[in-house]
Amino acid sequence: MTATRDLGPLIPRNRDAHPPAYDPDYKTSVFRSPHLPLISMESTPSEETGPRFGHARLGPLDNNLILNWTKGAAPAVGERILMHGRVLDENARPVPDTLIEIWQANAGGRYRHIKDTYFAPLDPNFGGCGRTITDENGCYEFLTIRPGAYPWPNRGNEWRPMHVHVSVFGHSFGQRLITQMYFEGDPLIARCPIANTVKDRGQLDRLVAPLDLGRARPMDFLAYKFDIVLRGRRQTMFENKLEGM
Amino acid sequence: MVQKLDTLTETPSQTAGPYVHIGTAPTYAGLGGIYEHEIGQTTYQDGAEGEVIEITGTVTDGTGWVLRDAVIEVWQADASGRFAGQEGADPKVTGWARVCADPESGEWRLGTIKPGPVPMRGGGWQAPHIVLWIVARGINTGLQSRIYFEDEANGDDPVLARIEQRPRVDTLIAKKTGDGRYRFDIRLQGAGETVFFDM
Ligand SMILES: [Fe+3]
């Protein structure tokens, strides 16, 4: 943990940029969504501060999902990919030193989780989670395998598109965000009720990572670029104005 | 046409899904040992100043069913009201932890240090509280809430004061059940729905 200082209130969340809590096409949201409106107010120091994580706590393979489960002994099965990008805030400033955690299914679409009983086999060489901390420019990267699509119970015959779950901290607890990265060209995205909880088409497109051949390594891995924007700070020269002025 | 603003829009949220534990609490999911240091186990270390307390509760959906898959992140000040990293903050208090509902019963449990009152920017104080961020399958954007304490002076808290329907304030107050023990149940929807914030 490192020093936190008062950088000002957070920009209020634009709720139209996010999925509504209630979306009947995603049935679980029907009984897990608050019915009453959220109570909106300006952030306080409790939302403006947040936990910070040092690079020292991370192991050298933590952002390598191909090797981290076997501690480097044997690689995971699947199409090798580099997932990389940059974390910025709404003020278009890079967010350095922020923790990113990801989790995903294996190449067959199966999660290594006590509750996943899908009959695609587990890969003995794949765990399915990774974490890293952004560098001074807000950049991050993970080496992983392309996750498989998988079926889930919702409306008859529902399949999740290939996706990686992404959790980002920022520097304030009020910036906390979990999202999902999809892959360019996947025909299941348009049919997925979870992806389509995001109602603004332009916003949904921002969750779809393009193939980035510029970062691919020949004879080794493809690359996908996934940039992330977190809430910014409200900046004003009049923050300390006197009451009534 | 007008000039283009140089601000960006936040990346949209997506549900954490049923397997959120793999990425956030790997030992819980059955991936123990994948990381040398798993984060979020506790908000404090031995020797932290202040009272050690335990808060237990459940998260229920609109039908009254207890969620087995909820993950709650907590963030709080130390006993003197300072957040980790701030000048004078207790170095033994990180103030942040992850709490997973029990996969069988859905009960969650947080052992922590009771936070102190937190000063507001421009004067005034917030009553002792713990900030919550709740994620689970079916929750499209993580829910912000707060735990206050029955045995603290909450009357002047500026956040609680903003809640028009006074009986709803009660949904944010942990009930004392014993020495250093509190109960705090979260209701996502329906009767007694917990207050969630946008702040
Ligand atoms: Fe998933």
Coordinates of N, CA, C and O in Angstrom, one line a residue, chain A residues 23-183:
Chain A
D23 N -32.8 -6.7 -16.3 CA -32.9 -7.0 -17.8 C -33.5 -8.4 -17.9 O -32.9 -9.4 -17.7
P24 N -34.8 -8.4 -18.3 CA -35.5 -9.7 -18.3 C -34.9 -10.7 -19.2 O -35.1 -11.9 -19.0
D25 N -34.1 -10.3 -20.2 CA -33.4 -11.3 -21.1 C -32.3 -12.1 -20.3 O -31.9 -13.2 -20.8
Y26 N -31.8 -11.5 -19.3 CA -30.8 -12.1 -18.4 C -31.6 -12.4 -17.1 O -31.7 -11.6 -16.2
K27 N -32.1 -13.6 -17.1 CA -33.2 -13.9 -16.1 C -32.7 -13.7 -14.6 O -33.5 -13.3 -13.8
T28 N -31.4 -14.1 -14.3 CA -31.0 -14.0 -13.0 C -31.1 -12.5 -12.5 O -31.2 -12.3 -11.3
S29 N -30.9 -11.6 -13.4 CA -31.0 -10.2 -13.0 C -32.4 -9.8 -12.5 O -32.5 -8.8 -11.8
V30 N -33.4 -10.5 -12.9 CA -34.8 -10.2 -12.5 C -35.0 -10.1 -11.0 O -35.6 -9.2 -10.5
F31 N -34.4 -11.1 -10.3 CA -34.6 -11.1 -8.9 C -33.4 -10.7 -8.1 O -33.4 -10.7 -6.9
R32 N -32.3 -10.3 -8.8 CA -31.1 -9.8 -8.1 C -30.9 -8.3 -8.3 O -29.9 -7.7 -7.9
S33 N -31.9 -7.6 -8.9 CA -31.7 -6.2 -9.2 C -32.5 -5.3 -8.2 O -33.7 -5.6 -8.0
P34 N -31.9 -4.3 -7.6 CA -32.7 -3.4 -6.8 C -33.9 -2.8 -7.5 O -33.7 -2.5 -8.7
H35 N -35.0 -2.8 -6.9 CA -36.2 -2.1 -7.5 C -36.2 -0.6 -7.2 O -36.7 0.1 -8.0
L36 N -35.7 -0.2 -6.1 CA -35.7 1.2 -5.8 C -34.5 1.9 -6.4 O -33.4 1.3 -6.7
P37 N -34.6 3.2 -6.7 CA -33.5 3.9 -7.3 C -32.3 3.9 -6.4 O -32.4 4.0 -5.2
L38 N -31.1 4.0 -7.0 CA -29.9 4.2 -6.2 C -29.9 5.6 -5.7 O -30.5 6.5 -6.2
I39 N -29.3 5.8 -4.5 CA -29.2 7.1 -3.9 C -27.9 7.8 -4.4 O -26.8 7.3 -4.1
S40 N -28.1 8.8 -5.2 CA -27.0 9.5 -5.8 C -26.5 10.7 -4.9 O -27.3 11.5 -4.4
M41 N -25.2 10.7 -4.8 CA -24.6 11.9 -4.1 C -23.1 12.0 -4.5 O -22.6 11.0 -5.0
E42 N -22.5 13.1 -4.2 CA -21.1 13.2 -4.5 C -20.3 12.3 -3.6 O -20.6 12.0 -2.5
S43 N -19.2 11.8 -4.3 CA -18.3 10.9 -3.6 C -17.7 11.5 -2.3 O -17.6 12.7 -2.2
T44 N -17.4 10.7 -1.3 CA -16.8 11.1 -0.1 C -15.3 10.5 0.0 O -15.0 9.7 -0.9
P45 N -14.5 10.9 1.0 CA -13.2 10.3 1.0 C -13.3 8.7 1.0 O -12.3 8.1 0.6
S46 N -14.4 8.2 1.5 CA -14.5 6.7 1.5 C -14.5 6.1 0.1 O -14.1 5.0 -0.1
E47 N -15.0 6.8 -0.9 CA -15.0 6.3 -2.2 C -13.8 6.8 -3.0 O -13.4 6.2 -4.0
E48 N -13.2 7.9 -2.5 CA -12.1 8.5 -3.3 C -10.8 7.9 -3.0 O -9.8 8.0 -3.7
T49 N -10.7 7.2 -1.8 CA -9.5 6.5 -1.5 C -9.7 5.0 -1.9 O -10.8 4.6 -2.3
G50 N -8.7 4.2 -1.8 CA -8.9 2.8 -2.2 C -7.6 2.0 -1.9 O -6.5 2.6 -1.7
P51 N -7.7 0.7 -1.9 CA -6.5 -0.1 -1.7 C -5.5 0.0 -2.8 O -5.9 0.1 -4.0
R52 N -4.2 -0.1 -2.5 CA -3.2 -0.1 -3.5 C -2.4 -1.3 -3.3 O -2.1 -1.7 -2.2
F53 N -1.9 -1.9 -4.4 CA -1.2 -3.2 -4.3 C 0.2 -3.0 -4.9 O 0.3 -2.4 -6.0
G54 N 1.2 -3.5 -4.3 CA 2.5 -3.3 -4.7 C 2.9 -4.4 -5.7 O 2.4 -5.6 -5.6
H55 N 3.8 -4.1 -6.6 CA 4.3 -5.1 -7.6 C 5.0 -6.2 -6.9 O 5.0 -7.4 -7.4
A56 N 5.5 -6.0 -5.7 CA 6.3 -7.0 -5.0 C 5.5 -8.2 -4.6 O 6.0 -9.3 -4.4
R57 N 4.2 -8.0 -4.5 CA 3.3 -9.1 -4.0 C 3.0 -10.1 -5.1 O 2.4 -11.2 -4.9
L58 N 3.4 -9.7 -6.4 CA 3.0 -10.6 -7.5 C 4.2 -11.5 -7.9 O 5.3 -11.1 -7.8
G59 N 3.8 -12.7 -8.3 CA 4.8 -13.6 -8.8 C 5.1 -13.5 -10.3 O 4.3 -12.9 -11.0
P60 N 6.2 -13.9 -10.8 CA 6.6 -13.7 -12.2 C 5.7 -14.4 -13.2 O 5.6 -13.9 -14.3
L61 N 5.0 -15.4 -12.8 CA 4.0 -16.1 -13.7 C 2.6 -15.7 -13.5 O 1.7 -16.2 -14.2
D62 N 2.3 -14.7 -12.6 CA 0.9 -14.4 -12.3 C 0.1 -13.9 -13.5 O -1.1 -14.1 -13.6
N63 N 0.8 -13.3 -14.5 CA 0.1 -12.8 -15.7 C 0.3 -13.8 -16.9 O 0.0 -13.4 -18.0
N64 N 0.7 -15.0 -16.6 CA 0.9 -16.0 -17.7 C 0.0 -17.2 -17.4 O 0.4 -18.1 -16.7
L65 N -1.2 -17.2 -17.9 CA -2.2 -18.2 -17.6 C -1.8 -19.5 -18.3 O -2.4 -20.6 -18.0
I66 N -0.9 -19.4 -19.3 CA -0.5 -20.7 -20.0 C 0.4 -21.5 -19.1 O 0.3 -22.7 -19.1
L67 N 1.1 -20.8 -18.2 CA 2.1 -21.6 -17.4 C 1.8 -21.5 -15.9 O 2.4 -22.2 -15.1
N68 N 0.9 -20.5 -15.4 CA 0.9 -20.3 -13.9 C 0.3 -21.4 -13.1 O 0.7 -21.6 -11.9
W69 N -0.6 -22.2 -13.7 CA -1.2 -23.3 -12.9 C -0.2 -24.4 -12.6 O -0.2 -25.0 -11.6
T70 N 0.7 -24.7 -13.6 CA 1.7 -25.8 -13.4 C 3.1 -25.2 -12.9 O 4.1 -25.9 -12.9
K71 N 3.1 -23.9 -12.6 CA 4.3 -23.2 -12.2 C 5.4 -23.4 -13.2 O 6.6 -23.5 -12.9
G72 N 5.0 -23.4 -14.5 CA 5.9 -23.4 -15.6 C 6.3 -24.8 -16.1 O 7.1 -24.9 -17.1
A73 N 5.7 -25.8 -15.5 CA 6.1 -27.2 -15.9 C 5.6 -27.6 -17.2 O 6.2 -28.3 -18.0
A74 N 4.3 -27.2 -17.5 CA 3.7 -27.7 -18.8 C 2.7 -26.6 -19.3 O 1.9 -26.1 -18.4
P75 N 2.6 -26.3 -20.5 CA 1.7 -25.3 -21.0 C 0.3 -25.8 -21.2 O 0.0 -27.0 -21.4
A76 N -0.7 -24.8 -21.0 CA -2.1 -25.1 -21.2 C -2.4 -25.4 -22.6 O -1.7 -25.0 -23.6
V77 N -3.5 -26.2 -22.9 CA -4.0 -26.5 -24.2 C -4.7 -25.3 -24.7 O -5.5 -24.7 -24.0
G78 N -4.6 -25.0 -26.0 CA -5.4 -24.0 -26.6 C -4.6 -23.0 -27.5 O -3.4 -23.1 -27.6
E79 N -5.4 -22.1 -28.1 CA -4.8 -21.2 -29.0 C -4.1 -20.1 -28.2 O -4.8 -19.4 -27.4
R80 N -2.9 -19.9 -28.4 CA -2.1 -19.0 -27.5 C -2.4 -17.5 -27.9 O -2.3 -17.2 -29.1
I81 N -2.7 -16.7 -26.9 CA -3.0 -15.3 -27.2 C -2.3 -14.4 -26.2 O -2.1 -14.7 -25.0
L82 N -2.0 -13.2 -26.7 CA -1.6 -12.1 -25.8 C -2.8 -11.2 -25.7 O -3.3 -10.7 -26.7
M83 N -3.2 -10.9 -24.4 CA -4.2 -9.9 -24.2 C -3.6 -8.7 -23.5 O -2.9 -8.9 -22.5
H84 N -3.7 -7.6 -24.2 CA -3.0 -6.4 -23.7 C -3.8 -5.2 -23.9 O -4.8 -5.2 -24.6
G85 N -3.4 -4.1 -23.2 CA -4.2 -2.9 -23.4 C -3.7 -1.8 -22.4 O -2.6 -2.0 -21.8
R86 N -4.5 -0.8 -22.3 CA -4.1 0.3 -21.4 C -5.3 0.7 -20.6 O -6.4 0.7 -21.0
V87 N -5.0 1.1 -19.4 CA -6.1 1.6 -18.5 C -5.9 3.1 -18.4 O -4.9 3.7 -18.0
L88 N -7.0 3.8 -18.8 CA -7.1 5.3 -18.7 C -8.2 5.7 -17.8 O -9.1 4.8 -17.5
D89 N -8.3 6.9 -17.4 CA -9.5 7.4 -16.7 C -10.3 8.3 -17.6 O -9.9 8.6 -18.7
E90 N -11.5 8.8 -17.2 CA -12.3 9.6 -18.1 C -11.7 10.9 -18.4 O -12.1 11.6 -19.3
N91 N -10.7 11.3 -17.6 CA -9.9 12.5 -18.0 C -8.8 12.2 -19.0 O -8.0 13.0 -19.3
A92 N -8.8 11.0 -19.5 CA -7.9 10.5 -20.5 C -6.4 10.4 -20.0 O -5.5 10.5 -20.8
R93 N -6.3 10.2 -18.7 CA -5.0 10.1 -18.1 C -4.7 8.6 -17.9 O -5.6 7.9 -17.4
P94 N -3.5 8.1 -18.1 CA -3.2 6.7 -17.8 C -3.3 6.4 -16.3 O -3.1 7.3 -15.5
V95 N -3.7 5.2 -16.0 CA -3.8 4.8 -14.6 C -2.7 3.8 -14.3 O -2.9 2.6 -14.6
P96 N -1.6 4.3 -13.8 CA -0.5 3.3 -13.5 C -0.7 2.6 -12.2 O -1.6 3.0 -11.4
D97 N 0.0 1.6 -12.0 CA 0.1 0.9 -10.7 C -1.3 0.4 -10.2 O -1.7 0.5 -9.0
T98 N -2.1 0.0 -11.1 CA -3.4 -0.5 -10.7 C -3.6 -2.0 -11.0 O -3.1 -2.5 -12.0
L99 N -4.2 -2.7 -10.0 CA -4.3 -4.2 -10.1 C -5.4 -4.6 -11.1 O -6.5 -4.1 -11.1
I100 N -5.1 -5.5 -12.0 CA -6.0 -6.1 -12.9 C -6.0 -7.6 -12.7 O -5.0 -8.2 -12.7
E101 N -7.2 -8.2 -12.5 CA -7.3 -9.6 -12.3 C -8.2 -10.1 -13.4 O -9.2 -9.5 -13.7
I102 N -7.9 -11.3 -14.0 CA -8.8 -11.9 -15.0 C -9.0 -13.3 -14.6 O -8.3 -14.0 -13.9
W103 N -10.2 -13.8 -15.1 CA -10.5 -15.3 -15.0 C -11.3 -15.7 -16.3 O -11.9 -14.9 -16.9
Q104 N -11.2 -17.0 -16.6 CA -11.7 -17.4 -17.8 C -11.9 -18.9 -17.9 O -11.3 -19.7 -17.1
A105 N -12.7 -19.4 -18.8 CA -12.8 -20.9 -19.1 C -11.6 -21.4 -19.8 O -10.8 -20.6 -20.4
N106 N -11.4 -22.7 -19.9 CA -10.3 -23.2 -20.6 C -10.7 -23.3 -22.1 O -11.8 -22.9 -22.5
A107 N -9.8 -23.9 -22.9 CA -10.1 -23.9 -24.4 C -11.4 -24.6 -24.7 O -12.0 -24.4 -25.8
G108 N -11.8 -25.6 -23.9 CA -13.1 -26.3 -24.1 C -14.3 -25.6 -23.5 O -15.4 -26.2 -23.7
G109 N -14.1 -24.5 -22.9 CA -15.3 -23.8 -22.3 C -15.6 -24.2 -20.9 O -16.7 -24.0 -20.4
R110 N -14.7 -24.8 -20.2 CA -14.9 -25.3 -18.8 C -14.1 -24.5 -17.8 O -12.9 -24.2 -18.0
Y111 N -14.7 -24.1 -16.7 CA -14.0 -23.4 -15.7 C -13.5 -24.3 -14.6 O -14.2 -25.3 -14.3
R112 N -12.4 -24.0 -14.0 CA -11.9 -24.8 -12.9 C -12.5 -24.1 -11.6 O -12.0 -23.3 -11.0
H113 N -13.8 -24.6 -11.3 CA -14.5 -24.0 -10.2 C -15.4 -25.1 -9.6 O -15.9 -25.9 -10.4
I114 N -15.5 -25.1 -8.3 CA -16.3 -26.1 -7.6 C -17.7 -26.2 -8.2 O -18.3 -27.3 -8.1
K115 N -18.3 -25.2 -8.7 CA -19.7 -25.2 -9.2 C -19.8 -25.4 -10.7 O -21.0 -25.5 -11.2
D116 N -18.7 -25.5 -11.4 CA -18.9 -25.8 -12.9 C -18.9 -27.3 -13.2 O -17.9 -28.0 -13.0
T117 N -20.0 -27.8 -13.7 CA -20.2 -29.2 -14.0 C -20.3 -29.5 -15.4 O -20.7 -30.6 -15.8
Y118 N -20.0 -28.5 -16.3 CA -20.1 -28.7 -17.8 C -19.2 -29.9 -18.1 O -18.1 -30.0 -17.6
F119 N -19.6 -30.7 -19.1 CA -18.8 -31.9 -19.4 C -17.6 -31.8 -20.3 O -16.9 -32.7 -20.6
A120 N -17.3 -30.6 -20.8 CA -16.0 -30.4 -21.4 C -15.0 -30.6 -20.3 O -15.2 -30.3 -19.1
P121 N -13.9 -31.3 -20.7 CA -12.9 -31.7 -19.7 C -12.1 -30.5 -19.1 O -11.9 -29.5 -19.8
L122 N -11.6 -30.7 -17.9 CA -10.6 -29.8 -17.3 C -9.3 -30.0 -18.0 O -9.0 -31.2 -18.4
D123 N -8.5 -29.0 -18.2 CA -7.2 -29.1 -18.7 C -6.3 -29.2 -17.5 O -6.2 -28.2 -16.7
P124 N -5.6 -30.3 -17.3 CA -4.7 -30.4 -16.1 C -3.7 -29.3 -16.0 O -3.1 -29.1 -14.9
N125 N -3.4 -28.6 -17.2 CA -2.3 -27.6 -17.2 C -2.9 -26.2 -17.1 O -2.2 -25.2 -17.4
F126 N -4.2 -26.0 -16.9 CA -4.8 -24.7 -16.9 C -5.6 -24.4 -15.7 O -6.5 -25.2 -15.3
G127 N -5.3 -23.3 -15.0 CA -6.0 -22.9 -13.8 C -7.2 -22.0 -14.2 O -8.3 -22.3 -14.0
G128 N -6.8 -20.9 -14.8 CA -7.9 -20.0 -15.4 C -7.9 -18.6 -14.7 O -8.9 -17.9 -14.9
C129 N -6.9 -18.2 -13.9 CA -6.9 -16.9 -13.4 C -5.5 -16.3 -13.6 O -4.5 -17.0 -13.6
G130 N -5.4 -15.0 -13.6 CA -4.2 -14.3 -13.7 C -4.3 -12.9 -13.2 O -5.5 -12.4 -13.0
R131 N -3.2 -12.2 -12.9 CA -3.3 -10.8 -12.3 C -2.0 -10.1 -12.7 O -0.9 -10.7 -12.9
T132 N -2.1 -8.8 -12.8 CA -1.0 -8.0 -13.1 C -1.2 -6.6 -12.6 O -2.4 -6.2 -12.2
I133 N -0.2 -5.7 -12.6 CA -0.3 -4.3 -12.2 C 0.1 -3.5 -13.4 O 1.2 -3.8 -14.0
T134 N -0.6 -2.4 -13.7 CA -0.3 -1.6 -14.9 C 1.0 -0.9 -14.6 O 1.4 -0.6 -13.5
D135 N 1.7 -0.6 -15.7 CA 3.0 0.1 -15.6 C 2.8 1.6 -15.6 O 1.7 2.0 -15.5
E136 N 3.9 2.4 -15.7 CA 3.7 3.8 -15.5 C 2.9 4.5 -16.6 O 2.4 5.6 -16.4
N137 N 2.7 3.8 -17.7 CA 1.8 4.3 -18.8 C 0.4 3.7 -18.7 O -0.4 4.0 -19.6
G138 N 0.1 2.9 -17.7 CA -1.2 2.3 -17.6 C -1.3 1.0 -18.4 O -2.4 0.5 -18.6
C139 N -0.2 0.5 -19.0 CA -0.3 -0.6 -19.8 C -0.2 -1.9 -19.0 O 0.4 -2.0 -18.0
Y140 N -0.8 -3.0 -19.6 CA -0.8 -4.3 -19.0 C -0.8 -5.3 -20.1 O -1.1 -5.1 -21.2
E141 N -0.4 -6.6 -19.7 CA -0.5 -7.7 -20.6 C -0.6 -9.0 -19.9 O -0.1 -9.2 -18.8
F142 N -1.4 -9.9 -20.6 CA -1.5 -11.3 -20.1 C -1.2 -12.2 -21.3 O -1.6 -11.9 -22.4
L143 N -0.5 -13.3 -21.0 CA -0.4 -14.4 -21.9 C -1.4 -15.5 -21.5 O -1.4 -15.9 -20.3
T144 N -2.3 -15.9 -22.4 CA -3.3 -16.9 -22.1 C -3.6 -17.7 -23.3 O -3.0 -17.6 -24.3
I145 N -4.7 -18.5 -23.2 CA -5.2 -19.2 -24.3 C -6.6 -18.7 -24.6 O -7.3 -18.1 -23.7
R146 N -7.1 -18.8 -25.8 CA -8.4 -18.3 -26.1 C -9.4 -19.2 -25.4 O -9.4 -20.5 -25.6
P147 N -10.3 -18.6 -24.6 CA -11.3 -19.5 -23.9 C -12.4 -20.0 -24.8 O -12.7 -19.3 -25.8
G148 N -12.9 -21.1 -24.6 CA -14.0 -21.7 -25.4 C -15.3 -21.0 -25.0 O -15.5 -20.6 -23.9
A149 N -16.3 -21.0 -26.0 CA -17.7 -20.7 -25.7 C -18.3 -21.8 -24.9 O -17.8 -22.9 -24.9
Y150 N -19.3 -21.5 -24.1 CA -19.9 -22.5 -23.3 C -21.4 -22.3 -23.1 O -21.8 -21.1 -23.1
P151 N -22.2 -23.3 -22.9 CA -23.6 -23.2 -22.7 C -23.9 -22.8 -21.3 O -23.2 -23.2 -20.4
W152 N -25.1 -22.2 -21.1 CA -25.5 -21.9 -19.7 C -27.0 -21.8 -19.7 O -27.7 -21.6 -20.7
P153 N -27.6 -22.1 -18.5 CA -29.0 -22.1 -18.4 C -29.6 -20.7 -18.4 O -29.3 -19.9 -17.5
N154 N -30.5 -20.3 -19.3 CA -31.1 -19.1 -19.3 C -32.4 -19.2 -20.1 O -33.5 -19.2 -19.6
R155 N -32.3 -19.3 -21.5 CA -33.4 -19.4 -22.3 C -33.3 -20.6 -23.3 O -32.9 -20.4 -24.4
G156 N -33.5 -21.7 -22.9 CA -33.4 -22.9 -23.8 C -32.0 -23.3 -24.3 O -31.5 -24.2 -23.7
N157 N -31.5 -22.6 -25.2 CA -30.2 -22.9 -25.8 C -29.3 -21.7 -25.8 O -29.2 -21.0 -26.8
E158 N -28.6 -21.4 -24.7 CA -27.9 -20.1 -24.6 C -26.4 -20.5 -24.5 O -26.0 -21.4 -23.7
W159 N -25.6 -19.7 -25.3 CA -24.1 -19.9 -25.2 C -23.4 -18.6 -25.0 O -23.8 -17.6 -25.6
R160 N -22.5 -18.6 -24.0 CA -21.7 -17.4 -23.9 C -20.7 -17.3 -25.0 O -20.0 -18.3 -25.3
P161 N -20.5 -16.1 -25.6 CA -19.4 -16.0 -26.5 C -18.1 -16.2 -25.8 O -18.0 -16.1 -24.5
M162 N -17.0 -16.4 -26.5 CA -15.7 -16.5 -25.9 C -15.5 -15.2 -25.1 O -15.7 -14.1 -25.7
H163 N -15.0 -15.3 -23.9 CA -14.8 -14.0 -23.1 C -13.9 -14.3 -22.0 O -13.7 -15.4 -21.5
V164 N -13.3 -13.2 -21.6 CA -12.4 -13.1 -20.4 C -13.0 -12.2 -19.4 O -13.4 -11.0 -19.8
H165 N -13.2 -12.6 -18.1 CA -13.7 -11.7 -17.1 C -12.5 -10.8 -16.6 O -11.4 -11.3 -16.4
V166 N -12.8 -9.5 -16.4 CA -11.7 -8.6 -16.1 C -12.2 -7.7 -14.9 O -13.2 -7.1 -14.9
S167 N -11.4 -7.7 -13.8 CA -11.6 -6.9 -12.7 C -10.5 -5.8 -12.5 O -9.3 -6.2 -12.6
V168 N -10.9 -4.6 -12.4 CA -9.9 -3.5 -12.3 C -10.2 -2.6 -11.1 O -11.3 -2.4 -10.7
F169 N -9.1 -2.2 -10.4 CA -9.3 -1.4 -9.2 C -9.3 0.1 -9.4 O -10.0 0.8 -8.7
G170 N -8.4 0.6 -10.2 CA -8.2 2.1 -10.2 C -7.5 2.5 -8.8 O -7.0 1.6 -8.1
H171 N -7.6 3.7 -8.5 CA -6.9 4.2 -7.3 C -8.0 4.6 -6.2 O -7.6 4.9 -5.1
S172 N -9.2 4.5 -6.6 CA -10.3 4.8 -5.7 C -11.3 3.7 -5.6 O -11.6 3.1 -6.7
F173 N -11.8 3.4 -4.4 CA -12.8 2.3 -4.3 C -14.0 2.6 -5.2 O -14.6 1.6 -5.7
G174 N -14.3 3.8 -5.4 CA -15.5 4.2 -6.2 C -15.2 4.0 -7.7 O -16.1 4.1 -8.5
Q175 N -14.0 3.7 -8.1 CA -13.7 3.3 -9.5 C -13.8 1.9 -9.8 O -13.7 1.4 -11.0
R176 N -14.1 1.1 -8.8 CA -14.1 -0.4 -8.9 C -15.0 -0.8 -10.1 O -16.1 -0.4 -10.2
L177 N -14.4 -1.7 -10.9 CA -15.1 -2.2 -12.1 C -14.8 -3.6 -12.4 O -13.7 -4.1 -12.3
I178 N -15.9 -4.4 -12.7 CA -15.7 -5.7 -13.3 C -16.4 -5.7 -14.7 O -17.6 -5.2 -14.8
T179 N -15.8 -6.2 -15.7 CA -16.4 -6.3 -17.0 C -15.9 -7.6 -17.7 O -15.4 -8.5 -17.0
Q180 N -16.2 -7.7 -19.0 CA -15.8 -8.8 -19.7 C -15.3 -8.4 -21.1 O -15.8 -7.5 -21.7
M181 N -14.2 -9.1 -21.5 CA -13.7 -8.8 -22.8 C -14.1 -9.9 -23.8 O -14.1 -11.1 -23.5
Y182 N -14.7 -9.5 -25.0 CA -15.1 -10.4 -26.0 C -14.1 -10.3 -27.2 O -13.2 -9.4 -27.2
F183 N -14.2 -11.2 -28.1 CA -13.2 -11.3 -29.2 C -13.9 -10.9 -30.5 O -15.0 -11.4 -30.9

